Short mmCIF file of C-alpha atoms in Angstrom, two decimals:
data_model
loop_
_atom_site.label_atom_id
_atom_site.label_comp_id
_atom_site.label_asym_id
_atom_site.label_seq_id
_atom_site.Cartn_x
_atom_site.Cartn_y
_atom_site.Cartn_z
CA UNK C 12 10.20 24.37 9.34
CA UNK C 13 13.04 23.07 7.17
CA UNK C 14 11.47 19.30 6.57
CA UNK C 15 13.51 16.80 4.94
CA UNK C 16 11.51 13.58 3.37
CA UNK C 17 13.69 10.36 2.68
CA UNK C 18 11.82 8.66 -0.07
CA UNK C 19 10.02 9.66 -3.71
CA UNK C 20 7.29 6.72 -3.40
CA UNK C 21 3.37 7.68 -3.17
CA UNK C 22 4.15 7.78 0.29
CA UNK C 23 7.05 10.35 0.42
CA UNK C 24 5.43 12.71 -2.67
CA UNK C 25 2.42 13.06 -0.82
CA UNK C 26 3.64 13.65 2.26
CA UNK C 27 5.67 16.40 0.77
CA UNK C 28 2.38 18.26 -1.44
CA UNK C 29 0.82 18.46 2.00
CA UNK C 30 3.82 19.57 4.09
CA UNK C 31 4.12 22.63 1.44
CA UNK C 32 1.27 23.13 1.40
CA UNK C 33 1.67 23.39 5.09
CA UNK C 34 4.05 26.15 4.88
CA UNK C 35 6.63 24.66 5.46
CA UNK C 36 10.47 24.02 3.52
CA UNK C 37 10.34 20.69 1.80
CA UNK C 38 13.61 18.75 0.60
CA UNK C 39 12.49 15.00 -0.67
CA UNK C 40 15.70 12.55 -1.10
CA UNK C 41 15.58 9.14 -3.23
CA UNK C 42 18.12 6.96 -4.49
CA UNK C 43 16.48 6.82 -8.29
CA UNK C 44 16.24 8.87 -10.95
CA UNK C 45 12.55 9.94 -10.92
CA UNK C 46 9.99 9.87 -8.37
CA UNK C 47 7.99 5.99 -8.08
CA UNK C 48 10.71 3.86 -9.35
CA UNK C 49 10.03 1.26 -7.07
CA UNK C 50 7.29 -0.01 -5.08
CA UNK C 51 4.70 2.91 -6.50
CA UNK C 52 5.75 1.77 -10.28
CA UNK C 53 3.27 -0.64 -11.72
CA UNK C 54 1.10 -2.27 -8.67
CA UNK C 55 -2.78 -3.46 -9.29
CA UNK C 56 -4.01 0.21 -9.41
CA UNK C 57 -7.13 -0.43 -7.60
CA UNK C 58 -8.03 2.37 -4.70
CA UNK C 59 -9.92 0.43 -2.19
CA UNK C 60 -11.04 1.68 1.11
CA UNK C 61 -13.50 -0.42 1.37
CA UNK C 62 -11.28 -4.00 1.30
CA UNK C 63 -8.84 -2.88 3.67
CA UNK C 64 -8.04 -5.68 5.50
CA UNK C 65 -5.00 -7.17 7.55
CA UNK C 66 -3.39 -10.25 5.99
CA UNK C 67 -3.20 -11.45 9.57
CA UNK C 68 -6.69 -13.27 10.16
CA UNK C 69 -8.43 -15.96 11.99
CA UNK C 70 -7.91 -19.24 9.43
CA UNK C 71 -4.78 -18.10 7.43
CA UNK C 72 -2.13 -19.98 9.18
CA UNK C 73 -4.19 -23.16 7.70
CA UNK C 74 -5.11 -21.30 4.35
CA UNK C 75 -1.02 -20.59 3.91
CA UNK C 76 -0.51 -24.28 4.64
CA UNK C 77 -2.87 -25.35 1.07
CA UNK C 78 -1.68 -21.84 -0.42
CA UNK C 79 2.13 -23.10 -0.18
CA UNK C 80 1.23 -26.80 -2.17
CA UNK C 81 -1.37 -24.79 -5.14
CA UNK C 82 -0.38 -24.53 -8.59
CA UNK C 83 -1.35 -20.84 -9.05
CA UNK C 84 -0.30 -19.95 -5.34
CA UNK C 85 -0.99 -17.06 -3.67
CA UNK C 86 1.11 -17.45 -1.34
CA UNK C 87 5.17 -18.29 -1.41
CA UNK C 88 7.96 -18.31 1.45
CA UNK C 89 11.55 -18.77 0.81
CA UNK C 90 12.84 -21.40 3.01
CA UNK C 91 16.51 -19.39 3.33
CA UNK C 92 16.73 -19.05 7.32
CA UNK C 93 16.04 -14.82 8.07
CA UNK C 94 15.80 -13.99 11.11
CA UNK C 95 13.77 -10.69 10.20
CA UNK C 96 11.52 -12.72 8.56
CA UNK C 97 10.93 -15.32 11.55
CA UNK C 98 10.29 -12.46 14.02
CA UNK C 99 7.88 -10.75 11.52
CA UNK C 100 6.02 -14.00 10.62
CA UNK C 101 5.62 -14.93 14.68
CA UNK C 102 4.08 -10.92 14.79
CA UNK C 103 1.83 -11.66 12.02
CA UNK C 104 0.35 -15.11 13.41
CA UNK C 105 -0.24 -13.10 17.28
CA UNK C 106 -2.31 -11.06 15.02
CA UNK C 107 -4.41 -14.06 12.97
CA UNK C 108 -7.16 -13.61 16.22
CA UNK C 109 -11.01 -12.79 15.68
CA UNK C 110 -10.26 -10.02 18.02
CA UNK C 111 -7.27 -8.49 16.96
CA UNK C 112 -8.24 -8.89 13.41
CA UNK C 113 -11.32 -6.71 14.25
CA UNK C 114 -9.09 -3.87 15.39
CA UNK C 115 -6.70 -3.96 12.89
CA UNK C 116 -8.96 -3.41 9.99
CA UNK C 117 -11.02 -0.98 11.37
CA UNK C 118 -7.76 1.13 12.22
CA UNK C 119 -6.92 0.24 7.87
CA UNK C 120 -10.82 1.15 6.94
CA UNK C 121 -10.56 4.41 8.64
CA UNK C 122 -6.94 5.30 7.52
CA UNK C 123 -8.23 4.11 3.80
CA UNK C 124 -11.59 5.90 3.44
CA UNK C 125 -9.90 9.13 5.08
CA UNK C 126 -7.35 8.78 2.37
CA UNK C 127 -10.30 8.46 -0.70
CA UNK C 128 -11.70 11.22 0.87
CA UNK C 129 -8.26 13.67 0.67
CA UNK C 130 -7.55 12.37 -2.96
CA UNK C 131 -11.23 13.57 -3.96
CA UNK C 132 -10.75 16.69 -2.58
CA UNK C 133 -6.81 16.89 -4.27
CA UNK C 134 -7.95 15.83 -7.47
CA UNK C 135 -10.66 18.53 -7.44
CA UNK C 136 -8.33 21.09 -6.27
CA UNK C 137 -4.91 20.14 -8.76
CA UNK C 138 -6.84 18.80 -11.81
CA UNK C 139 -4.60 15.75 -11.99
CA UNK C 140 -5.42 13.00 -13.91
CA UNK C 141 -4.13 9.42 -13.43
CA UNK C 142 -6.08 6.61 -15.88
CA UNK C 143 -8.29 7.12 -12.97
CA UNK C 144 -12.15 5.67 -12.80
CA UNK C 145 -14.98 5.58 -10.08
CA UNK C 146 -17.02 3.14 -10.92
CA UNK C 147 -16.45 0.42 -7.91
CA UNK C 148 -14.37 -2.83 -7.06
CA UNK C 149 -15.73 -5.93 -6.73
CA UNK C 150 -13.98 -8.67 -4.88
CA UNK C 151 -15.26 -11.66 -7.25
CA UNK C 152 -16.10 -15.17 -5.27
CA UNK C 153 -15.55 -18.92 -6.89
CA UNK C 154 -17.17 -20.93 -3.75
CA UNK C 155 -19.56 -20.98 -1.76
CA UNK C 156 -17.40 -20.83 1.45
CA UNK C 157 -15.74 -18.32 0.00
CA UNK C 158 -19.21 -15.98 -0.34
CA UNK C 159 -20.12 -17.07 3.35
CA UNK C 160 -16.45 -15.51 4.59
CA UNK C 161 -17.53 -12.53 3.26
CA UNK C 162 -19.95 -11.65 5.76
CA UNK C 163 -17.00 -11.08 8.26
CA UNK C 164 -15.80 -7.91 6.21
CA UNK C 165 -19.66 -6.98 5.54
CA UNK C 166 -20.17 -6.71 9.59
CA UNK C 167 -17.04 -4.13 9.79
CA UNK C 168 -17.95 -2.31 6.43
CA UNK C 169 -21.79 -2.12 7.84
CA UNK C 170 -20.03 -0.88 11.16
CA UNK C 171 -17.96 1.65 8.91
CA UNK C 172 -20.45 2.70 6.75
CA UNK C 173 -19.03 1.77 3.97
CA UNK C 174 -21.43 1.55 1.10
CA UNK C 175 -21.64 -2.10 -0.19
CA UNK C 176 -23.70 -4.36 -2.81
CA UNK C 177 -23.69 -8.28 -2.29
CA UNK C 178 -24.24 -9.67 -6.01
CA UNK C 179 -25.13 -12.70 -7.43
CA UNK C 180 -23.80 -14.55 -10.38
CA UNK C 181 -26.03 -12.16 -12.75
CA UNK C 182 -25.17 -8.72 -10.84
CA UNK C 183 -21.27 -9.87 -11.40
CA UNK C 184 -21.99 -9.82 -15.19
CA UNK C 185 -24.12 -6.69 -14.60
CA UNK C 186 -21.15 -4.76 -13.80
CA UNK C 187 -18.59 -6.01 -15.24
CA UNK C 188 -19.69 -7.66 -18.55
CA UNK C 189 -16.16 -9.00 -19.72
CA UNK C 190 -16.79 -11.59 -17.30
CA UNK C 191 -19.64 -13.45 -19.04
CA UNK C 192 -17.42 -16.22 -20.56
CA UNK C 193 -16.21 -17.00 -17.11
CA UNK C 194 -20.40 -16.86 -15.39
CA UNK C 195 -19.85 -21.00 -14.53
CA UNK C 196 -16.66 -20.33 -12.28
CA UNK C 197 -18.64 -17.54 -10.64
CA UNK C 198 -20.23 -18.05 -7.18
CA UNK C 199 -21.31 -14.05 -6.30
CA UNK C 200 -19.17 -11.04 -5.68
CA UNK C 201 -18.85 -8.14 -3.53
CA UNK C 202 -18.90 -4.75 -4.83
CA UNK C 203 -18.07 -1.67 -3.16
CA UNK C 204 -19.62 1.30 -5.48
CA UNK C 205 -17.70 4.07 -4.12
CA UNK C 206 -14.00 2.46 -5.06
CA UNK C 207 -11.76 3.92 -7.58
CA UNK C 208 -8.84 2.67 -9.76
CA UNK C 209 -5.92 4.73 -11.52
CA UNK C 210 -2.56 4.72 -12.18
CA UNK C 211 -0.21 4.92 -9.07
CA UNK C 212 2.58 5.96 -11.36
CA UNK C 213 1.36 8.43 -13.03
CA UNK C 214 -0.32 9.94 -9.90
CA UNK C 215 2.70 10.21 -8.21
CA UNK C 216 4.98 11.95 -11.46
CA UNK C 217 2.50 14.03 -11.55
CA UNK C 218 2.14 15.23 -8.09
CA UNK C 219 5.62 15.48 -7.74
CA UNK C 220 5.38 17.92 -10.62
CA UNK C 221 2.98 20.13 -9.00
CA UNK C 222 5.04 19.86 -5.59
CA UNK C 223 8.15 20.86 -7.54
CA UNK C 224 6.31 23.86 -8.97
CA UNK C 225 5.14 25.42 -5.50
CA UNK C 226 8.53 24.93 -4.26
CA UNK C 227 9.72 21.05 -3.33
CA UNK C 228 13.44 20.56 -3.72
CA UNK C 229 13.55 17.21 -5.20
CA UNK C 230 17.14 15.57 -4.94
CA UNK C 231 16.64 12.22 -7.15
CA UNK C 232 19.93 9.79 -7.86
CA UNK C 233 20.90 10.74 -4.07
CA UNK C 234 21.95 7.62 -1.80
CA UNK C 235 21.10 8.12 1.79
CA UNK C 236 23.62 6.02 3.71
CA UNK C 237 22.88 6.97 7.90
CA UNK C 238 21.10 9.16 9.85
CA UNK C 239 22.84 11.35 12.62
CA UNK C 240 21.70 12.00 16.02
CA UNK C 241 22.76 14.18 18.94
CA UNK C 242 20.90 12.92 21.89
CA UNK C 243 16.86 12.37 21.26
CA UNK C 244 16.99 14.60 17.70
CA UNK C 245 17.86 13.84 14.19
CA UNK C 246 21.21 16.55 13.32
CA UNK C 247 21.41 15.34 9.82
CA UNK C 248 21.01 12.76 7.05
CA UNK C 249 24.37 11.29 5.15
CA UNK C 250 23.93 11.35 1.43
CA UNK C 251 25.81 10.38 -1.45
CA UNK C 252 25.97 14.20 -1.80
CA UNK C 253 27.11 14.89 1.92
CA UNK C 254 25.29 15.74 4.73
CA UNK C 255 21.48 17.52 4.78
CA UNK C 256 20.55 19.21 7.75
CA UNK C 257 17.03 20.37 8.64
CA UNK C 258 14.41 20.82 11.69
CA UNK C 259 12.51 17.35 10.85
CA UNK C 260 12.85 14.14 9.04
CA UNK C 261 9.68 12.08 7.92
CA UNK C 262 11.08 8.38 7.04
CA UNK C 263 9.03 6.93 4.19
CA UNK C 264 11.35 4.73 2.35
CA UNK C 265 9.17 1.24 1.93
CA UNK C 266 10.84 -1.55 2.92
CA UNK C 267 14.08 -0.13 3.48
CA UNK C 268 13.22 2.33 6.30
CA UNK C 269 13.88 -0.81 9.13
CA UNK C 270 17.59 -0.93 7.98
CA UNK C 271 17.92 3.07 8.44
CA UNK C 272 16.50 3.66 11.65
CA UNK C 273 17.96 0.07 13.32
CA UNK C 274 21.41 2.55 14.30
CA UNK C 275 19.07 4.65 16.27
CA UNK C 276 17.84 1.51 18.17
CA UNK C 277 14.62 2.11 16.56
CA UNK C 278 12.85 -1.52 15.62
CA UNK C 279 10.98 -1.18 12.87
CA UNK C 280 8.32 -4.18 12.07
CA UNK C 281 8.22 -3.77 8.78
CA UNK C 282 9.29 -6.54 6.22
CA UNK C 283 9.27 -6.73 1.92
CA UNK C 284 6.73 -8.58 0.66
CA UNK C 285 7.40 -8.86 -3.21
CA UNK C 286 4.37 -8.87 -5.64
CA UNK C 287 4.12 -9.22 -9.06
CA UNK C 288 2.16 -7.49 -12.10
CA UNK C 289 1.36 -7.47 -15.58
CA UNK C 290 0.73 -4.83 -17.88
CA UNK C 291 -1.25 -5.96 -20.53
CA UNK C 292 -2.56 -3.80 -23.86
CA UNK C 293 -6.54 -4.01 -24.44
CA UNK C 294 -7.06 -5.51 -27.64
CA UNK C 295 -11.23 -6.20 -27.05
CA UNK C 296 -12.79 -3.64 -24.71
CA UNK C 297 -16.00 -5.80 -24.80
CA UNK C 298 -13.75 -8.14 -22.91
CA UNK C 299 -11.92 -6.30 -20.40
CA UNK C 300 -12.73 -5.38 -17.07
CA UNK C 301 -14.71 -1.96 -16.44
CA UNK C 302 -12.87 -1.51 -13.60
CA UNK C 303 -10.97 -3.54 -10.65
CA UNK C 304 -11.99 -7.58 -10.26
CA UNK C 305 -10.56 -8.91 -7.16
CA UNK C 306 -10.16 -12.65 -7.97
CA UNK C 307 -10.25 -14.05 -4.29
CA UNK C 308 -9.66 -17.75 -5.01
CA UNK C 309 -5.59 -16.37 -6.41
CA UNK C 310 -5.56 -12.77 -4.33
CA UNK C 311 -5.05 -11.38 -7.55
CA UNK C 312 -6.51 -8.06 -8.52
CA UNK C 313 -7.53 -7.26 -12.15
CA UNK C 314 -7.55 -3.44 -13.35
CA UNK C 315 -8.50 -1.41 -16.01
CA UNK C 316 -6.02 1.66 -16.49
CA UNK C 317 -7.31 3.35 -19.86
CA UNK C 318 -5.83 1.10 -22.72
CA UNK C 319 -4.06 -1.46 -20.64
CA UNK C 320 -5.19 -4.02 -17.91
CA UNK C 321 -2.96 -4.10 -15.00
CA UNK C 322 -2.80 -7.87 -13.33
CA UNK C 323 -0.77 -8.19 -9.68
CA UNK C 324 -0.98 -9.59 -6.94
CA UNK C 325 0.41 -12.92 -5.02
CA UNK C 326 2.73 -12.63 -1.66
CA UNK C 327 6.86 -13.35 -1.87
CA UNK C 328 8.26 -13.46 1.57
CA UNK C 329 11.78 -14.10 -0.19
CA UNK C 330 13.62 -10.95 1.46
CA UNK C 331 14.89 -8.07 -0.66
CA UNK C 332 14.76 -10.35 -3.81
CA UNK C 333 13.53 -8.58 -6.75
CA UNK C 334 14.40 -11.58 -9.29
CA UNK C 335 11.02 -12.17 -11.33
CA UNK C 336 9.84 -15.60 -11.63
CA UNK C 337 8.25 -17.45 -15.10
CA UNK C 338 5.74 -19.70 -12.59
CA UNK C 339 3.93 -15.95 -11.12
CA UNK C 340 3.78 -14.84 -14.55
CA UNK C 341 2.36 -17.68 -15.40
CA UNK C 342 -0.30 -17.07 -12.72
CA UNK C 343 -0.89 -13.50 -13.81
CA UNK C 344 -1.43 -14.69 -17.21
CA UNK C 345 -3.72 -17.93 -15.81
CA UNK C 346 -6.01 -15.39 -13.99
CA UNK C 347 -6.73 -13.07 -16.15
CA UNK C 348 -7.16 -15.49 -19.13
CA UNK C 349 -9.47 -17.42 -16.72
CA UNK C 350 -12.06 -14.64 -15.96
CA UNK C 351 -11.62 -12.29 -19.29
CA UNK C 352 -10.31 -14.63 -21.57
CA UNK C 353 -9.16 -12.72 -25.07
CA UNK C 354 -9.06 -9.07 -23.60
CA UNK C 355 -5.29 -8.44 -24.16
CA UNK C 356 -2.44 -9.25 -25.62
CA UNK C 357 -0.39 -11.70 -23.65
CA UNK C 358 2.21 -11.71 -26.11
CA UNK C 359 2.83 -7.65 -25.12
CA UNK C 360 2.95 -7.73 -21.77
CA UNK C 361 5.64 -6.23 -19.73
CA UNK C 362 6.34 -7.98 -16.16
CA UNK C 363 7.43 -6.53 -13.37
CA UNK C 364 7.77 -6.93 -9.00
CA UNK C 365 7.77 -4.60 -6.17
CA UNK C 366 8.40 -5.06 -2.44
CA UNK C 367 5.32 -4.43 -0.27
CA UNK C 368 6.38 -2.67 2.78
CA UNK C 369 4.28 -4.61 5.71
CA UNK C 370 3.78 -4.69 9.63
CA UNK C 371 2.78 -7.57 11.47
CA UNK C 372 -0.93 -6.32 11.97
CA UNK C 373 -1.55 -4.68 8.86
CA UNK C 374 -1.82 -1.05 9.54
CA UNK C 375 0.84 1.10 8.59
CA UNK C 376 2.62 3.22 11.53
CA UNK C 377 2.29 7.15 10.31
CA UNK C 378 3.41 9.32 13.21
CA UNK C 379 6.47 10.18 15.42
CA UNK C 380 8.97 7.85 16.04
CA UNK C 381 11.12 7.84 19.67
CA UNK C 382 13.02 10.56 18.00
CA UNK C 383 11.78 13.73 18.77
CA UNK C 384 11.90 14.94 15.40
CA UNK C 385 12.07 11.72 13.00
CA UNK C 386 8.29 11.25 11.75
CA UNK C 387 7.64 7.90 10.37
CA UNK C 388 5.34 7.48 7.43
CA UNK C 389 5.65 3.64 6.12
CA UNK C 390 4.75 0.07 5.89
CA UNK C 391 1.46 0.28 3.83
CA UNK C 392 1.87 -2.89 2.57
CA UNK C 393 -0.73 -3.51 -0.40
CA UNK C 394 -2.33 -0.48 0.07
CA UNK C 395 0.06 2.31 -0.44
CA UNK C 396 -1.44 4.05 -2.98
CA UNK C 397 -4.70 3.61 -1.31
CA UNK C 398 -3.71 5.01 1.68
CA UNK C 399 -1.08 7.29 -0.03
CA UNK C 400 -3.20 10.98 0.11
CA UNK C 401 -4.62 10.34 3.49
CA UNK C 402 -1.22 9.43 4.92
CA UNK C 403 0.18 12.30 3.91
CA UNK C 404 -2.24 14.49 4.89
CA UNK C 405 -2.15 13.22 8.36
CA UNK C 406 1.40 13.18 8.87
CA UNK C 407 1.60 16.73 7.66
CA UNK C 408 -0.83 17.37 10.62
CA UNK C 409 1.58 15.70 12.89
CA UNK C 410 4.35 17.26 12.43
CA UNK C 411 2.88 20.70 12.00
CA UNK C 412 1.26 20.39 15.31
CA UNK C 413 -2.33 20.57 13.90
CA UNK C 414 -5.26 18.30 15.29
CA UNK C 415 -5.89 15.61 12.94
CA UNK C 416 -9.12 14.96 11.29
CA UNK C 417 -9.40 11.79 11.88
CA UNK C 418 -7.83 9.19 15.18
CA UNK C 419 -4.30 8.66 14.84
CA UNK C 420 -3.33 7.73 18.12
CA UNK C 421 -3.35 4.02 17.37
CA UNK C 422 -1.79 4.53 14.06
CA UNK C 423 1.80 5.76 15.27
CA UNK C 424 4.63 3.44 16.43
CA UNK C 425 3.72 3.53 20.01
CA UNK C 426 1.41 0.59 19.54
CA UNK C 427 4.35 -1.75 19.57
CA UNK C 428 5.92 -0.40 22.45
CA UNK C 429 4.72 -2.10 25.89
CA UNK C 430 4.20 1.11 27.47
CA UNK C 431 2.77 4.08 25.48
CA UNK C 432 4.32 7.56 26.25
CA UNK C 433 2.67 10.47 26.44
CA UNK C 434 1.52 13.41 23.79
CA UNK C 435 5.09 15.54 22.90
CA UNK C 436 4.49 18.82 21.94
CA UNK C 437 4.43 20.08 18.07
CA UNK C 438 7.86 20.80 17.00
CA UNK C 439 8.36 24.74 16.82
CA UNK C 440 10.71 25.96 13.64
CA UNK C 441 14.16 27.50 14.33
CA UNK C 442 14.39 30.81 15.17
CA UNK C 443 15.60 33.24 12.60
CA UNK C 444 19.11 33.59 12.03
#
């Protein structure tokens, strides 16, 4: 088939590697200049199967309550009246149940460790290289209550079998020595030994590379303004460039794909959540991290990416508002300096924010739409680049009509509709003109 793929993030690149390698015609359109301009630019890095986990849980309505009044908060709402926002935040608190929490991150763990699995096997097969590292992630605790919480996750990870090491104050330092300045603000950790880290930006340049060289069309600096329908099928995208016609259309533009589909009646739960990073330069390797530090007491995660530490994290829900804010870098800078004090150079570091595309429960929605050939491949929220290579793999298996290797089912759109229609066949390319 002649595929067209509206957006160059980690989402949209990998979606289009596996659709060619499919067989099939690939055409990816983005408004910038190069490929992971936006959201895929400079997040935390980390690749984490393992700490997959819906923001919606029991006890966060009351944690966002003390988050909101913290000096170094993870947590910030613009009080500007969105209705958007409203509906999305009223989704996300019918998800904050034990039992519904439950279900939502096994649907992310299986997604997520599907996806590690796929980028092994494309790294092996492409050669590409990324600042990437396997040596773990470990999700670092300051209190006590905070270590007892963990055994939640540990029950679904157990469940999953996903690998895991609960560490003390000393197996912190074992693994990641940088930290032994900080050992007195250290309760334990958890440590998942078969996470990675890398570079989402480079990743995705290069990928894109290797697309373009078995074939991809990319069409970067394009605006896509509507798409156009005649009866249950997708005719056509308008572009800056005029119209682009082809047999299917896989949406994966972030954020923005709500706003695109909301002419086709199509309600999208998705809604930007802007983070923020720093980039830091290593200046004392014996002080770094070796790899990713989740700091739990801040939500902010802590990477190693070759020479440089990457710092991001914290939660925005300000809209499309990509302004960046003095007081986050200040808690960028406050968190790192706090656990590995003198590894970089503050003075150096570049700052930056991206919007997180996020649902209600968590999960992204990668599958068909209620268009018969619009496929929908968004909303990843914090964990687009890991889920990027597993995403794409399954949605290629969608829309080629191939069984997928893992359950999909409740992964697709249909699990916000009240009634959830049945199996449509695999779409068949155009006959031969």
């Amino acid at each position: 088939m002649k595929i067209v793929i509206l957006g160059s993030g980690v989402i949209g690149v990998t979606s289009a590697w596996y659709l060619a390698q499919a067989g099939h015609e690939v055409t990816v359109i983005d408004r910038q200049p190069e490929a992971a301009l936006e959201t895929s630019f400079a997040n935390a890095g980390e690749i984490s199967p393992g700490y997959s986990a819906p923001w919606a849980a029991p006890g966060v309505p009351m944690k966002a309550l003390k988050w909101l009044f913290m000096e170094h908060a993870p947590l910030i709402v613009n009080p500007k009246p969105d209705m958007a926002k409203i509906r999305w935040m009223l989704q996300m608190l019918g998800n904050c149940t034990s039992a519904a929490y439950a279900v939502n991150k096994g649907r992310m763990v299986r997604l997520a460790e599907y996806s590690r699995d796929c980028l092994t096997d494309l790294r092996a097969s492409t050669g590409i290289s990324f600042d990437e590292r396997q040596q773990g992630t470990l999700q670092l605790f300051r209190t006590q209550k905070q270590v007892d919480s963990a055994y939640k996750d540990i029950d679904v990870l157990r469940e999953g079998g996903v690998p895991f090491e609960v560490l003390d104050v000393a197996g912190c330092l074992a693994v990641e020595p940088g930290l032994a300045d900080a050992a007195g603000k250290i309760m334990g950790g958890l440590r998942l030994p078969n996470d990675e880290t890398g570079d989402c930006f480079k990743f995705t340049q290069g990928l894109a590379a290797k697309a373009a060289a078995i074939g991809v069309t990319f069409r970067q600096g394009v605006s896509i303004t509507s798409l156009n329908r005649t009866g249950d099928k997708i005719t056509s995208v308008t572009t800056s460039e005029g119209e682009v016609t082809a047999d299917a259309f896989v949406l994966a533009l972030g954020s923005y794909s709500p706003k695109l589909v909301a002419d086709l009646g199509i309600t999208l739960p998705v809604y930007p959540v802007k983070g923020y990073s720093i980039t830091v330069p290593v200046t004392d390797a014996s002080r770094a991290p070796v790899s990713t530090v989740m700091d739990e007491t801040h939500k902010i995660a802590i990477t190693r990416l070759g020479d440089r530490i990457r710092v991001g994290g914290m939660a925005e829900i300000a809209g499309f508002d990509l302004s960046l804010s003095d007081k986050r870098k200040r808690t960028l800078v406050h968190s790192v300096e706090d656990l590995f004090g003198g590894a970089g150079d503050q003075s150096q570091a570049t700052f930056w924010a991206g919007l997180r595309p996020m649902t209600p429960d968590g999960t992204p929605i990668v599958g068909r739409s209620p268009m018969a050939n619009l496929f929908l491949n968004t909303g990843h929220g914090t964990l687009g680049w890991t889920m990027a290579a597993g995403s794409g793999r399954l949605l290629a298996d969608i829309v080629t009509g191939h069984a997928t290797e893992i359950e999909s089912r409740d992964l697709g759109f249909d699990r916000y509709q009240k009634r959830v229609k049945p199996a449509q066949p695999a779409l068949q390319a155009a006959p031969a003109r």
